[in-house]
Amino acid sequence: MGTPTGFWLPGTETAVSRTLLLGWVLVQVAGASGTTGVVAAYNLTWKSTNFKTILEWEPKPINHVYTVQISHRLGNWKSKCYSTTETECDLTDEIVKDVKQTYSARVLVMPANATGYAGEPVYTKSPEFTPYLDTSLGQPTIQSFEQVGTKLNVVVQDSRTLVKANGTFLSLQDVFGKDLNYILYYWKSSSTGKKTAKSNTNEFLVDVDKGENYCFNVQAVIPSRKVNQKSPESPIECTSRETSLFKDKFFIIGAAVLVAIVFITTLSLCLCYCRKARARRSNEKSSPFSVA
């Protein structure tokens, strides 16, 4: 019987295969990233309200830095937020140049303190973003209101944006025009039943019951959008019946005082004129040159 020249332990082939596979995966990862120990950005998210636009992502860097690039469909990549350790980048100044363009951004990651690093940076691309369609509408503010008799007048503050035209910052209404509407919700302070009114301007004039207190708030809306149609509702404001009555009484009292002043002034002038006339006649009668 011959003597065996070697031996093979059970499972050795499987262990070798796993080791080779792991080595191949590590080589592929290193080749794709250009360097080991660098984690690509993920969860890239656009956060935009009234065209104020920030790109956010994860994770917090440990041994690397980020640079953000942005481009519209027909443009070149432009770098922003160079070598930052933050996980957000304000891109407002780029997107307000043309809010109807569609933009993409990408976050590049490189090793920290990598002077002279010649490898290809890892990057992650964001979803596309069209400011005119995708920016959220901010919470509106009621600028002024007045209830007179059976009419309630409400004026909404026209919010300013960072969008410019001819060197002037535009308002939200300037940018969206007739696409932007406002909804007024109003109700008697003693009731929960709400009424609504719509306007494509920032002003409302609605019919109300005289002598009743009313509460109301407003909401911006772009009906043509599929998403991000509505803003949060503004804080609630209320009219005051006591204030309205005080104004009415003040007006009535003021008018009465004015009439009294005019009457007293006129009466004083008449009395003064009569005295002077009487004195003049008395002087004429007592004069030695008067004709008998």
PDB file of C-alpha atoms in Angstrom, residues 113-286:
ATOM      1  CA  ASN A 113      -5.979  66.987   5.072  1.00  0.00           C
ATOM      2  CA  ALA A 114      -5.445  65.153   1.790  1.00  0.00           C
ATOM      3  CA  THR A 115      -2.968  67.625   0.321  1.00  0.00           C
ATOM      4  CA  GLY A 116      -2.091  66.648  -3.224  1.00  0.00           C
ATOM      5  CA  TYR A 117      -4.693  63.890  -3.274  1.00  0.00           C
ATOM      6  CA  ALA A 118      -4.980  62.735  -6.890  1.00  0.00           C
ATOM      7  CA  GLY A 119      -7.712  60.100  -6.620  1.00  0.00           C
ATOM      8  CA  GLU A 120     -11.221  60.400  -7.968  1.00  0.00           C
ATOM      9  CA  PRO A 121     -13.519  61.746  -5.227  1.00  0.00           C
ATOM     10  CA  VAL A 122     -16.557  59.735  -4.274  1.00  0.00           C
ATOM     11  CA  TYR A 123     -19.813  61.610  -4.899  1.00  0.00           C
ATOM     12  CA  THR A 124     -23.530  61.159  -4.475  1.00  0.00           C
ATOM     13  CA  LYS A 125     -26.071  62.927  -6.673  1.00  0.00           C
ATOM     14  CA  SER A 126     -29.209  64.600  -5.338  1.00  0.00           C
ATOM     15  CA  PRO A 127     -32.751  64.317  -6.690  1.00  0.00           C
ATOM     16  CA  GLU A 128     -33.643  67.023  -9.227  1.00  0.00           C
ATOM     17  CA  PHE A 129     -35.067  70.266  -7.837  1.00  0.00           C
ATOM     18  CA  THR A 130     -37.166  72.912  -9.627  1.00  0.00           C
ATOM     19  CA  PRO A 131     -37.589  75.888  -7.254  1.00  0.00           C
ATOM     20  CA  TYR A 132     -40.778  77.243  -8.859  1.00  0.00           C
ATOM     21  CA  LEU A 133     -42.491  73.883  -8.411  1.00  0.00           C
ATOM     22  CA  ASP A 134     -40.790  72.487  -5.321  1.00  0.00           C
ATOM     23  CA  THR A 135     -40.095  75.294  -2.837  1.00  0.00           C
ATOM     24  CA  SER A 136     -42.490  75.220   0.112  1.00  0.00           C
ATOM     25  CA  LEU A 137     -44.696  78.214   0.842  1.00  0.00           C
ATOM     26  CA  GLY A 138     -43.842  79.890   4.145  1.00  0.00           C
ATOM     27  CA  GLN A 139     -46.409  80.728   6.807  1.00  0.00           C
ATOM     28  CA  PRO A 140     -48.139  83.985   5.802  1.00  0.00           C
ATOM     29  CA  THR A 141     -48.635  86.943   8.125  1.00  0.00           C
ATOM     30  CA  ILE A 142     -51.699  89.191   8.414  1.00  0.00           C
ATOM     31  CA  GLN A 143     -50.488  92.750   7.893  1.00  0.00           C
ATOM     32  CA  SER A 144     -53.655  94.599   8.913  1.00  0.00           C
ATOM     33  CA  PHE A 145     -57.395  94.170   9.356  1.00  0.00           C
ATOM     34  CA  GLU A 146     -60.434  96.305  10.056  1.00  0.00           C
ATOM     35  CA  GLN A 147     -64.097  95.602  10.635  1.00  0.00           C
ATOM     36  CA  VAL A 148     -66.454  98.448   9.779  1.00  0.00           C
ATOM     37  CA  GLY A 149     -70.154  97.717   9.996  1.00  0.00           C
ATOM     38  CA  THR A 150     -70.877  94.703   7.805  1.00  0.00           C
ATOM     39  CA  LYS A 151     -67.470  94.631   6.074  1.00  0.00           C
ATOM     40  CA  LEU A 152     -64.252  92.938   7.188  1.00  0.00           C
ATOM     41  CA  ASN A 153     -61.066  94.008   5.403  1.00  0.00           C
ATOM     42  CA  VAL A 154     -57.960  91.793   5.760  1.00  0.00           C
ATOM     43  CA  VAL A 155     -54.553  92.499   4.175  1.00  0.00           C
ATOM     44  CA  VAL A 156     -51.895  89.765   3.962  1.00  0.00           C
ATOM     45  CA  GLN A 157     -48.210  90.699   4.248  1.00  0.00           C
ATOM     46  CA  ASP A 158     -46.614  90.096   0.826  1.00  0.00           C
ATOM     47  CA  SER A 159     -43.472  88.153   1.810  1.00  0.00           C
ATOM     48  CA  ARG A 160     -40.125  89.183   0.323  1.00  0.00           C
ATOM     49  CA  THR A 161     -37.891  86.601  -1.346  1.00  0.00           C
ATOM     50  CA  LEU A 162     -34.233  86.530  -2.394  1.00  0.00           C
ATOM     51  CA  VAL A 163     -35.252  86.381  -6.052  1.00  0.00           C
ATOM     52  CA  LYS A 164     -34.138  89.523  -7.893  1.00  0.00           C
ATOM     53  CA  ALA A 165     -35.237  91.346 -11.037  1.00  0.00           C
ATOM     54  CA  ASN A 166     -33.466  94.494 -12.226  1.00  0.00           C
ATOM     55  CA  GLY A 167     -31.593  94.684  -8.938  1.00  0.00           C
ATOM     56  CA  THR A 168     -34.765  94.598  -6.807  1.00  0.00           C
ATOM     57  CA  PHE A 169     -35.858  91.784  -4.500  1.00  0.00           C
ATOM     58  CA  LEU A 170     -39.211  90.367  -5.544  1.00  0.00           C
ATOM     59  CA  SER A 171     -42.138  89.477  -3.330  1.00  0.00           C
ATOM     60  CA  LEU A 172     -43.809  86.075  -3.384  1.00  0.00           C
ATOM     61  CA  GLN A 173     -46.686  87.604  -5.351  1.00  0.00           C
ATOM     62  CA  ASP A 174     -44.221  89.084  -7.869  1.00  0.00           C
ATOM     63  CA  VAL A 175     -42.650  85.683  -8.504  1.00  0.00           C
ATOM     64  CA  PHE A 176     -45.780  83.533  -8.714  1.00  0.00           C
ATOM     65  CA  GLY A 177     -48.242  86.114 -10.047  1.00  0.00           C
ATOM     66  CA  LYS A 178     -51.723  84.691 -10.591  1.00  0.00           C
ATOM     67  CA  ASP A 179     -50.488  81.189  -9.714  1.00  0.00           C
ATOM     68  CA  LEU A 180     -50.468  82.251  -6.050  1.00  0.00           C
ATOM     69  CA  ASN A 181     -53.789  82.512  -4.225  1.00  0.00           C
ATOM     70  CA  TYR A 182     -54.722  83.196  -0.624  1.00  0.00           C
ATOM     71  CA  ILE A 183     -57.543  81.593   1.344  1.00  0.00           C
ATOM     72  CA  LEU A 184     -59.212  83.470   4.189  1.00  0.00           C
ATOM     73  CA  TYR A 185     -60.874  81.380   6.919  1.00  0.00           C
ATOM     74  CA  TYR A 186     -63.194  83.433   9.130  1.00  0.00           C
ATOM     75  CA  TRP A 187     -65.814  82.711  11.761  1.00  0.00           C
ATOM     76  CA  LYS A 188     -67.798  84.356  14.540  1.00  0.00           C
ATOM     77  CA  SER A 189     -65.855  84.247  17.785  1.00  0.00           C
ATOM     78  CA  SER A 190     -68.922  82.722  19.433  1.00  0.00           C
ATOM     79  CA  SER A 191     -69.137  79.933  16.804  1.00  0.00           C
ATOM     80  CA  THR A 192     -66.971  77.182  15.313  1.00  0.00           C
ATOM     81  CA  GLY A 193     -68.505  77.269  11.834  1.00  0.00           C
ATOM     82  CA  LYS A 194     -65.907  78.542   9.369  1.00  0.00           C
ATOM     83  CA  LYS A 195     -66.443  80.390   6.113  1.00  0.00           C
ATOM     84  CA  THR A 196     -63.822  80.741   3.375  1.00  0.00           C
ATOM     85  CA  ALA A 197     -62.942  83.327   0.766  1.00  0.00           C
ATOM     86  CA  LYS A 198     -60.312  83.133  -1.985  1.00  0.00           C
ATOM     87  CA  SER A 199     -58.285  85.875  -3.641  1.00  0.00           C
ATOM     88  CA  ASN A 200     -55.436  86.059  -6.164  1.00  0.00           C
ATOM     89  CA  THR A 201     -54.319  89.293  -4.494  1.00  0.00           C
ATOM     90  CA  ASN A 202     -53.214  89.814  -0.902  1.00  0.00           C
ATOM     91  CA  GLU A 203     -56.414  91.619   0.168  1.00  0.00           C
ATOM     92  CA  PHE A 204     -59.894  90.484   1.232  1.00  0.00           C
ATOM     93  CA  LEU A 205     -63.151  92.353   1.736  1.00  0.00           C
ATOM     94  CA  VAL A 206     -65.907  90.066   3.023  1.00  0.00           C
ATOM     95  CA  ASP A 207     -69.434  90.509   4.380  1.00  0.00           C
ATOM     96  CA  VAL A 208     -69.953  89.962   8.112  1.00  0.00           C
ATOM     97  CA  ASP A 209     -72.750  90.522  10.621  1.00  0.00           C
ATOM     98  CA  LYS A 210     -72.711  93.970  12.167  1.00  0.00           C
ATOM     99  CA  GLY A 211     -71.895  94.027  15.862  1.00  0.00           C
ATOM    100  CA  GLU A 212     -70.378  90.520  15.860  1.00  0.00           C
ATOM    101  CA  ASN A 213     -66.825  89.651  16.836  1.00  0.00           C
ATOM    102  CA  TYR A 214     -64.894  87.673  14.162  1.00  0.00           C
ATOM    103  CA  CYS A 215     -61.728  85.575  14.189  1.00  0.00           C
ATOM    104  CA  PHE A 216     -59.773  84.631  11.076  1.00  0.00           C
ATOM    105  CA  ASN A 217     -56.504  83.418   9.561  1.00  0.00           C
ATOM    106  CA  VAL A 218     -55.065  82.976   6.062  1.00  0.00           C
ATOM    107  CA  GLN A 219     -53.225  80.376   4.000  1.00  0.00           C
ATOM    108  CA  ALA A 220     -51.206  80.669   0.770  1.00  0.00           C
ATOM    109  CA  VAL A 221     -51.943  78.130  -1.968  1.00  0.00           C
ATOM    110  CA  ILE A 222     -50.789  77.306  -5.513  1.00  0.00           C
ATOM    111  CA  PRO A 223     -53.643  75.197  -6.982  1.00  0.00           C
ATOM    112  CA  SER A 224     -51.686  74.177 -10.094  1.00  0.00           C
ATOM    113  CA  ARG A 225     -49.081  72.233  -8.089  1.00  0.00           C
ATOM    114  CA  LYS A 226     -49.205  68.497  -7.499  1.00  0.00           C
ATOM    115  CA  VAL A 227     -47.217  68.722  -4.229  1.00  0.00           C
ATOM    116  CA  ASN A 228     -46.441  71.493  -1.738  1.00  0.00           C
ATOM    117  CA  GLN A 229     -49.689  73.211  -2.676  1.00  0.00           C
ATOM    118  CA  LYS A 230     -50.436  74.911   0.636  1.00  0.00           C
ATOM    119  CA  SER A 231     -48.550  76.873   3.269  1.00  0.00           C
ATOM    120  CA  PRO A 232     -49.101  76.524   7.007  1.00  0.00           C
ATOM    121  CA  GLU A 233     -52.004  78.662   8.210  1.00  0.00           C
ATOM    122  CA  SER A 234     -51.175  82.051   9.718  1.00  0.00           C
ATOM    123  CA  PRO A 235     -51.714  82.804  13.419  1.00  0.00           C
ATOM    124  CA  ILE A 236     -55.329  83.592  14.296  1.00  0.00           C
ATOM    125  CA  GLU A 237     -56.404  87.222  14.653  1.00  0.00           C
ATOM    126  CA  CYS A 238     -59.703  88.516  16.072  1.00  0.00           C
ATOM    127  CA  THR A 239     -61.660  91.742  15.817  1.00  0.00           C
ATOM    128  CA  SER A 240     -62.895  93.405  18.991  1.00  0.00           C
ATOM    129  CA  ARG A 241     -66.473  94.613  19.300  1.00  0.00           C
ATOM    130  CA  GLU A 242     -65.453  96.807  22.228  1.00  0.00           C
ATOM    131  CA  THR A 243     -62.749  98.446  20.139  1.00  0.00           C
ATOM    132  CA  SER A 244     -65.208  98.998  17.312  1.00  0.00           C
ATOM    133  CA  LEU A 245     -67.768 100.546  19.669  1.00  0.00           C
ATOM    134  CA  PHE A 246     -65.051 102.721  21.185  1.00  0.00           C
ATOM    135  CA  LYS A 247     -64.136 103.987  17.712  1.00  0.00           C
ATOM    136  CA  ASP A 248     -67.791 104.728  16.913  1.00  0.00           C
ATOM    137  CA  LYS A 249     -68.293 106.572  20.204  1.00  0.00           C
ATOM    138  CA  PHE A 250     -65.039 108.472  19.749  1.00  0.00           C
ATOM    139  CA  PHE A 251     -66.167 109.576  16.274  1.00  0.00           C
ATOM    140  CA  ILE A 252     -69.583 110.687  17.537  1.00  0.00           C
ATOM    141  CA  ILE A 253     -68.111 112.567  20.499  1.00  0.00           C
ATOM    142  CA  GLY A 254     -65.465 114.156  18.272  1.00  0.00           C
ATOM    143  CA  ALA A 255     -68.113 115.296  15.792  1.00  0.00           C
ATOM    144  CA  ALA A 256     -70.239 116.724  18.619  1.00  0.00           C
ATOM    145  CA  VAL A 257     -67.277 118.600  20.072  1.00  0.00           C
ATOM    146  CA  LEU A 258     -66.425 120.017  16.643  1.00  0.00           C
ATOM    147  CA  VAL A 259     -70.025 121.223  16.141  1.00  0.00           C
ATOM    148  CA  ALA A 260     -69.990 122.791  19.616  1.00  0.00           C
ATOM    149  CA  ILE A 261     -66.716 124.580  18.912  1.00  0.00           C
ATOM    150  CA  VAL A 262     -68.039 125.938  15.620  1.00  0.00           C
ATOM    151  CA  PHE A 263     -71.272 127.061  17.310  1.00  0.00           C
ATOM    152  CA  ILE A 264     -69.474 128.754  20.197  1.00  0.00           C
ATOM    153  CA  THR A 265     -67.021 130.465  17.862  1.00  0.00           C
ATOM    154  CA  THR A 266     -69.808 131.715  15.601  1.00  0.00           C
ATOM    155  CA  LEU A 267     -71.829 132.926  18.604  1.00  0.00           C
ATOM    156  CA  SER A 268     -68.817 134.719  20.048  1.00  0.00           C
ATOM    157  CA  LEU A 269     -68.131 136.473  16.776  1.00  0.00           C
ATOM    158  CA  CYS A 270     -71.790 137.550  16.496  1.00  0.00           C
ATOM    159  CA  LEU A 271     -71.833 138.908  20.060  1.00  0.00           C
ATOM    160  CA  CYS A 272     -68.577 140.724  19.467  1.00  0.00           C
ATOM    161  CA  TYR A 273     -69.918 142.262  16.264  1.00  0.00           C
ATOM    162  CA  CYS A 274     -73.146 143.319  18.017  1.00  0.00           C
ATOM    163  CA  ARG A 275     -71.231 145.016  20.855  1.00  0.00           C
ATOM    164  CA  LYS A 276     -69.090 146.927  18.429  1.00  0.00           C
ATOM    165  CA  ALA A 277     -72.126 148.018  16.427  1.00  0.00           C
ATOM    166  CA  ARG A 278     -73.954 149.165  19.573  1.00  0.00           C
ATOM    167  CA  ALA A 279     -70.916 151.085  20.785  1.00  0.00           C
ATOM    168  CA  ARG A 280     -70.559 152.784  17.401  1.00  0.00           C
ATOM    169  CA  ARG A 281     -74.194 153.947  17.431  1.00  0.00           C
ATOM    170  CA  SER A 282     -73.813 155.215  21.001  1.00  0.00           C
ATOM    171  CA  ASN A 283     -70.761 157.231  19.998  1.00  0.00           C
ATOM    172  CA  GLU A 284     -72.579 158.733  17.013  1.00  0.00           C
ATOM    173  CA  LYS A 285     -75.508 159.881  19.189  1.00  0.00           C
ATOM    174  CA  SER A 286     -73.295 161.512  21.808  1.00  0.00           C
TER     175      SER A 286
END
